[in-house]
């Protein structure tokens, strides 16, 4: 589908820097890395893309873009996210508003609706929860999630090959559901979800000020019944480790070295970014 092709381009270094998403492809003739609308990096667009990636099942790139926005809270004014940055180098532009509310909103929105997969039905007092926790996370807690007039606390923890979600709400009984539709039958404040056969996590860190893009990119993530195929891009000749959690037995991998709790991916020699396909079967 056209959406898959566009999502892959957004995840690749054509659009994706190590600090967010350019608003114009670096391949376009009009591209200008310091232009307000023709090549700079906007955390607003980075957050929109992160949410779209989560909803499309591209959780690795979704998390990478979310954490790029979160990392910006340490870049200028502590706790605030800036308005825009250069498309070529990790540097906020001089005319950028250092505390831009739409940038800050694009940390919370993809975190709540993407990473934790929350959806609201206040009329039915139902909270849908479909989390995509990073592979290294054992548990997570959310406090004071609004649901109508109530406030909800959620706790998520791994137990074997399942994710257990427990909720507590002020006021009337809470319904937790895996989907946005109201649950049929009695409400339950506990939800059990199966975990995927394998879970991975890309390393993430904001680059040094003034750096250009060089980090690993997950440009494709395709799941089927007994297979996961990842398309990764990184500078030629580089090697990268990804944290790995195996929830299924008898996992095999091609295109990478399988280590006890991670995989090591080596990229072909060459100038610029190179591609490596990694396939898991179980």
CSV table of C-alpha atoms in Angstrom, one decimal:
chain,number,residue,atom,x,y,z
A,1,UNK,CA,0.0,0.0,0.0
A,2,UNK,CA,1.0,3.6,-0.5
A,3,UNK,CA,0.9,4.2,3.2
A,4,UNK,CA,3.5,1.5,3.8
A,5,UNK,CA,5.8,3.1,1.2
A,6,UNK,CA,5.5,6.5,2.8
A,7,UNK,CA,6.0,5.2,6.3
A,8,UNK,CA,9.2,3.5,5.1
A,9,UNK,CA,10.5,6.8,3.6
A,10,UNK,CA,9.7,8.7,6.9
A,11,UNK,CA,11.6,6.1,8.9
A,12,UNK,CA,14.7,6.3,6.6
A,13,UNK,CA,17.4,8.9,6.7
A,14,UNK,CA,15.8,10.6,3.7
A,15,UNK,CA,13.4,12.1,6.2
A,16,UNK,CA,14.5,10.9,9.6
A,17,UNK,CA,17.4,12.5,11.4
A,18,UNK,CA,18.8,11.4,14.8
A,19,UNK,CA,16.8,14.2,16.5
A,20,UNK,CA,13.5,14.1,14.6
A,21,UNK,CA,11.7,14.2,11.2
A,22,UNK,CA,12.4,16.7,8.4
A,23,UNK,CA,9.3,18.3,6.9
A,24,UNK,CA,10.7,17.9,3.4
A,25,UNK,CA,12.8,15.0,2.0
A,26,UNK,CA,16.5,15.7,1.8
A,27,UNK,CA,16.4,14.5,-1.8
A,28,UNK,CA,14.0,17.3,-3.0
A,29,UNK,CA,15.5,20.2,-5.0
A,30,UNK,CA,13.8,22.7,-2.6
A,31,UNK,CA,15.4,21.1,0.5
A,32,UNK,CA,17.0,23.7,2.7
A,33,UNK,CA,18.0,22.4,6.2
A,34,UNK,CA,17.4,25.9,7.8
A,35,UNK,CA,14.2,26.8,6.0
A,36,UNK,CA,11.2,27.0,8.3
A,37,UNK,CA,8.9,25.0,6.0
A,38,UNK,CA,11.3,23.3,3.5
A,39,UNK,CA,13.7,21.1,5.4
A,40,UNK,CA,13.9,21.8,9.1
A,41,UNK,CA,13.0,19.3,11.8
A,42,UNK,CA,9.7,19.9,13.6
A,43,UNK,CA,9.0,17.9,16.8
A,44,UNK,CA,5.3,18.4,15.9
A,45,UNK,CA,5.8,16.3,12.7
A,46,UNK,CA,8.0,13.8,14.5
A,47,UNK,CA,5.2,13.1,17.0
A,48,UNK,CA,2.6,12.8,14.4
A,49,UNK,CA,4.8,10.3,12.6
A,50,UNK,CA,5.5,8.4,15.8
A,51,UNK,CA,1.8,7.9,16.4
A,52,UNK,CA,1.1,6.8,12.8
A,53,UNK,CA,4.0,4.3,13.1
A,54,UNK,CA,2.6,2.8,16.3
A,55,UNK,CA,-0.9,2.5,14.7
A,56,UNK,CA,0.6,0.8,11.6
A,57,UNK,CA,2.5,-1.7,13.7
A,58,UNK,CA,5.9,-0.1,13.1
A,59,UNK,CA,6.8,0.1,16.8
A,60,UNK,CA,10.6,0.3,16.5
A,61,UNK,CA,10.6,3.5,14.5
A,62,UNK,CA,7.6,4.8,16.5
A,63,UNK,CA,9.6,4.4,19.7
A,64,UNK,CA,12.7,5.9,18.1
A,65,UNK,CA,10.8,9.1,17.1
A,66,UNK,CA,9.0,9.3,20.4
A,67,UNK,CA,12.3,9.2,22.3
A,68,UNK,CA,13.9,11.8,20.0
A,69,UNK,CA,11.1,14.2,21.0
A,70,UNK,CA,11.5,13.2,24.7
A,71,UNK,CA,15.2,13.8,24.5
A,72,UNK,CA,14.7,17.4,23.3
A,73,UNK,CA,13.5,18.3,26.8
A,74,UNK,CA,17.3,18.3,27.8
A,75,UNK,CA,18.4,20.3,24.7
A,76,UNK,CA,17.5,23.9,25.5
A,77,UNK,CA,15.3,25.0,28.4
A,78,UNK,CA,15.1,22.0,30.8
A,79,UNK,CA,11.7,20.3,30.5
A,80,UNK,CA,10.6,22.2,27.4
A,81,UNK,CA,10.7,21.0,23.8
A,82,UNK,CA,11.9,23.5,21.1
A,83,UNK,CA,10.0,24.5,18.0
A,84,UNK,CA,12.3,23.5,15.2
A,85,UNK,CA,15.9,22.3,14.5
A,86,UNK,CA,18.3,22.1,11.5
A,87,UNK,CA,17.6,19.3,9.1
A,88,UNK,CA,21.4,18.6,8.7
A,89,UNK,CA,22.9,19.1,12.1
A,90,UNK,CA,21.6,18.6,15.7
A,91,UNK,CA,21.1,22.2,16.5
A,92,UNK,CA,17.9,24.2,17.3
A,93,UNK,CA,17.5,27.1,14.9
A,94,UNK,CA,18.1,30.6,16.2
A,95,UNK,CA,14.5,31.7,15.5
A,96,UNK,CA,13.0,28.6,17.2
A,97,UNK,CA,10.7,29.1,20.2
A,98,UNK,CA,12.5,27.2,22.9
A,99,UNK,CA,9.2,26.3,24.7
A,100,UNK,CA,6.7,25.3,22.0
A,101,UNK,CA,3.5,23.7,23.3
A,102,UNK,CA,2.8,21.7,20.1
A,103,UNK,CA,6.2,20.2,20.5
A,104,UNK,CA,5.6,19.3,24.1
A,105,UNK,CA,2.2,17.8,23.2
A,106,UNK,CA,4.0,15.5,20.7
A,107,UNK,CA,5.8,13.8,23.6
A,108,UNK,CA,2.6,13.0,25.6
A,109,UNK,CA,0.3,12.1,22.7
A,110,UNK,CA,2.4,9.4,21.0
A,111,UNK,CA,3.4,8.1,24.5
A,112,UNK,CA,-0.2,7.7,25.7
A,113,UNK,CA,-1.9,6.8,22.4
A,114,UNK,CA,1.1,4.9,20.8
A,115,UNK,CA,3.5,3.5,23.3
A,116,UNK,CA,0.8,2.7,25.9
A,117,UNK,CA,-2.0,2.3,23.3
A,118,UNK,CA,-4.7,4.1,25.2
A,119,UNK,CA,-8.1,4.8,23.8
A,120,UNK,CA,-11.0,6.5,25.7
A,121,UNK,CA,-14.7,5.8,25.9
A,122,UNK,CA,-15.8,8.0,28.8
A,123,UNK,CA,-19.5,7.3,28.2
A,124,UNK,CA,-19.0,3.6,28.9
A,125,UNK,CA,-16.3,4.2,31.5
A,126,UNK,CA,-14.0,2.1,29.3
A,127,UNK,CA,-10.3,2.5,28.7
A,128,UNK,CA,-8.8,0.5,25.8
A,129,UNK,CA,-5.2,-0.5,26.4
A,130,UNK,CA,-2.9,-2.0,23.7
A,131,UNK,CA,0.6,-1.3,24.8
A,132,UNK,CA,3.8,-1.7,22.9
A,133,UNK,CA,6.4,-1.6,25.7
A,134,UNK,CA,10.0,-1.5,24.8
A,135,UNK,CA,11.6,-5.0,25.0
A,136,UNK,CA,13.8,-4.1,28.0
A,137,UNK,CA,10.9,-2.8,30.1
A,138,UNK,CA,9.6,-5.3,32.7
A,139,UNK,CA,6.8,-3.1,33.9
A,140,UNK,CA,5.2,0.4,33.6
A,141,UNK,CA,2.9,2.5,35.7
A,142,UNK,CA,0.6,5.4,34.7
A,143,UNK,CA,-1.0,7.7,37.3
A,144,UNK,CA,-4.0,10.0,37.0
A,145,UNK,CA,-5.1,9.1,33.5
A,146,UNK,CA,-8.3,11.1,32.8
A,147,UNK,CA,-11.4,9.2,32.0
A,148,UNK,CA,-14.5,11.5,32.1
A,149,UNK,CA,-14.6,12.8,35.6
A,150,UNK,CA,-12.6,9.9,37.0
A,151,UNK,CA,-8.8,9.4,37.3
A,152,UNK,CA,-7.3,6.1,36.5
A,153,UNK,CA,-4.0,4.4,37.7
A,154,UNK,CA,-2.6,1.6,35.5
A,155,UNK,CA,0.1,-0.9,36.2
A,156,UNK,CA,1.5,-3.1,33.4
A,157,UNK,CA,3.8,-6.1,34.2
A,158,UNK,CA,5.2,-9.0,32.3
A,159,UNK,CA,4.3,-12.5,33.5
A,160,UNK,CA,5.7,-15.2,31.3
A,161,UNK,CA,4.5,-14.7,27.7
A,162,UNK,CA,1.7,-12.3,28.8
A,163,UNK,CA,1.3,-8.7,29.7
A,164,UNK,CA,-1.0,-8.2,32.7
A,165,UNK,CA,-2.7,-4.8,33.0
A,166,UNK,CA,-4.4,-3.8,36.3
A,167,UNK,CA,-6.4,-0.6,36.7
A,168,UNK,CA,-7.9,1.4,39.5
A,169,UNK,CA,-10.3,4.3,39.0
A,170,UNK,CA,-11.9,6.8,41.2
A,171,UNK,CA,-15.7,6.7,41.1
A,172,UNK,CA,-17.6,3.9,39.2
A,173,UNK,CA,-16.3,0.6,38.1
A,174,UNK,CA,-13.6,0.6,35.4
A,175,UNK,CA,-13.7,-1.4,32.2
A,176,UNK,CA,-10.4,-2.3,30.6
A,177,UNK,CA,-10.6,-3.5,27.0
A,178,UNK,CA,-8.1,-4.5,24.3
A,179,UNK,CA,-10.1,-2.6,21.7
A,180,UNK,CA,-12.0,0.7,21.7
A,181,UNK,CA,-15.5,-1.0,21.6
A,182,UNK,CA,-17.3,-1.4,24.9
A,183,UNK,CA,-16.7,-4.8,26.4
A,184,UNK,CA,-19.5,-7.3,26.3
A,185,UNK,CA,-20.4,-8.7,29.7
A,186,UNK,CA,-19.2,-7.6,33.2
A,187,UNK,CA,-16.6,-4.9,33.5
A,188,UNK,CA,-13.1,-5.9,34.6
A,189,UNK,CA,-10.3,-3.7,35.8
A,190,UNK,CA,-7.7,-6.4,34.8
A,191,UNK,CA,-6.7,-7.3,31.3
A,192,UNK,CA,-4.4,-10.0,30.0
A,193,UNK,CA,-2.7,-9.6,26.6
A,194,UNK,CA,-0.5,-12.1,24.8
A,195,UNK,CA,3.0,-10.9,24.0
A,196,UNK,CA,4.6,-11.3,20.5
A,197,UNK,CA,7.0,-14.2,19.9
A,198,UNK,CA,9.9,-11.8,19.8
A,199,UNK,CA,10.4,-8.2,20.9
A,200,UNK,CA,13.3,-5.9,20.0
A,201,UNK,CA,14.4,-2.4,21.0
A,202,UNK,CA,16.6,0.0,19.0
A,203,UNK,CA,19.3,1.8,21.0
A,204,UNK,CA,18.5,5.4,21.4
A,205,UNK,CA,20.4,8.5,22.5
A,206,UNK,CA,20.4,12.1,21.3
A,207,UNK,CA,23.6,12.9,19.4
A,208,UNK,CA,26.2,15.4,20.4
A,209,UNK,CA,25.4,19.0,19.5
A,210,UNK,CA,26.3,19.7,15.9
A,211,UNK,CA,26.3,16.1,14.8
A,212,UNK,CA,24.9,14.8,11.6
A,213,UNK,CA,22.7,11.7,11.2
A,214,UNK,CA,24.4,8.4,11.7
A,215,UNK,CA,22.1,6.2,13.9
A,216,UNK,CA,20.4,2.9,13.1
A,217,UNK,CA,17.0,3.2,11.4
A,218,UNK,CA,14.2,0.6,11.3
A,219,UNK,CA,12.5,1.3,7.9
A,220,UNK,CA,10.4,-1.8,7.7
A,221,UNK,CA,8.6,-4.1,10.2
A,222,UNK,CA,6.5,-6.9,8.7
A,223,UNK,CA,4.7,-9.5,10.9
A,224,UNK,CA,3.1,-12.7,9.9
A,225,UNK,CA,1.9,-15.8,11.9
A,226,UNK,CA,5.4,-17.3,12.5
A,227,UNK,CA,7.7,-14.6,11.1
A,228,UNK,CA,9.0,-11.1,11.6
A,229,UNK,CA,11.0,-9.4,8.9
A,230,UNK,CA,12.9,-6.2,9.7
A,231,UNK,CA,14.5,-3.9,7.2
A,232,UNK,CA,17.2,-1.9,8.8
A,233,UNK,CA,19.5,0.9,7.5
A,234,UNK,CA,22.8,2.2,9.0
A,235,UNK,CA,26.0,3.7,7.7
A,236,UNK,CA,28.0,1.2,5.6
A,237,UNK,CA,30.4,-1.0,7.6
A,238,UNK,CA,28.8,-0.3,11.0
A,239,UNK,CA,27.6,-2.8,13.5
A,240,UNK,CA,24.7,-2.4,15.9
A,241,UNK,CA,23.2,-4.4,18.8
A,242,UNK,CA,19.5,-4.5,19.4
A,243,UNK,CA,18.0,-5.8,22.7
A,244,UNK,CA,16.0,-9.0,22.2
A,245,UNK,CA,13.3,-10.6,24.3
A,246,UNK,CA,12.2,-14.1,23.2
A,247,UNK,CA,8.7,-15.0,24.3
A,248,UNK,CA,8.5,-18.1,22.1
A,249,UNK,CA,10.8,-21.1,21.9
A,250,UNK,CA,12.8,-22.2,18.9
A,251,UNK,CA,13.5,-18.7,17.5
A,252,UNK,CA,15.8,-18.6,14.5
A,253,UNK,CA,17.3,-15.5,12.9
A,254,UNK,CA,18.9,-14.8,9.5
A,255,UNK,CA,20.7,-11.6,8.6
A,256,UNK,CA,22.1,-11.0,12.1
A,257,UNK,CA,24.0,-12.8,14.9
A,258,UNK,CA,21.8,-14.2,17.6
A,259,UNK,CA,23.2,-13.6,21.1
A,260,UNK,CA,21.6,-14.4,24.5
A,261,UNK,CA,19.6,-11.2,24.9
A,262,UNK,CA,20.3,-9.3,21.8
A,263,UNK,CA,21.1,-9.5,18.1
A,264,UNK,CA,24.1,-8.0,16.4
A,265,UNK,CA,23.6,-6.6,12.9
A,266,UNK,CA,26.5,-5.9,10.6
A,267,UNK,CA,25.9,-3.7,7.6
A,268,UNK,CA,27.6,-4.0,4.2
A,269,UNK,CA,30.5,-1.8,3.3
A,270,UNK,CA,29.7,1.3,1.2
A,271,UNK,CA,29.2,5.0,1.3
A,272,UNK,CA,26.2,6.4,3.1
A,273,UNK,CA,23.5,4.3,4.6
A,274,UNK,CA,23.2,0.6,3.6
A,275,UNK,CA,20.4,-1.9,4.1
A,276,UNK,CA,20.3,-5.2,6.0
A,277,UNK,CA,17.2,-7.4,6.2
A,278,UNK,CA,16.8,-9.5,9.4
A,279,UNK,CA,14.3,-12.3,9.5
A,280,UNK,CA,13.0,-14.1,12.6
A,281,UNK,CA,11.1,-17.4,12.4
A,282,UNK,CA,9.6,-19.5,15.2
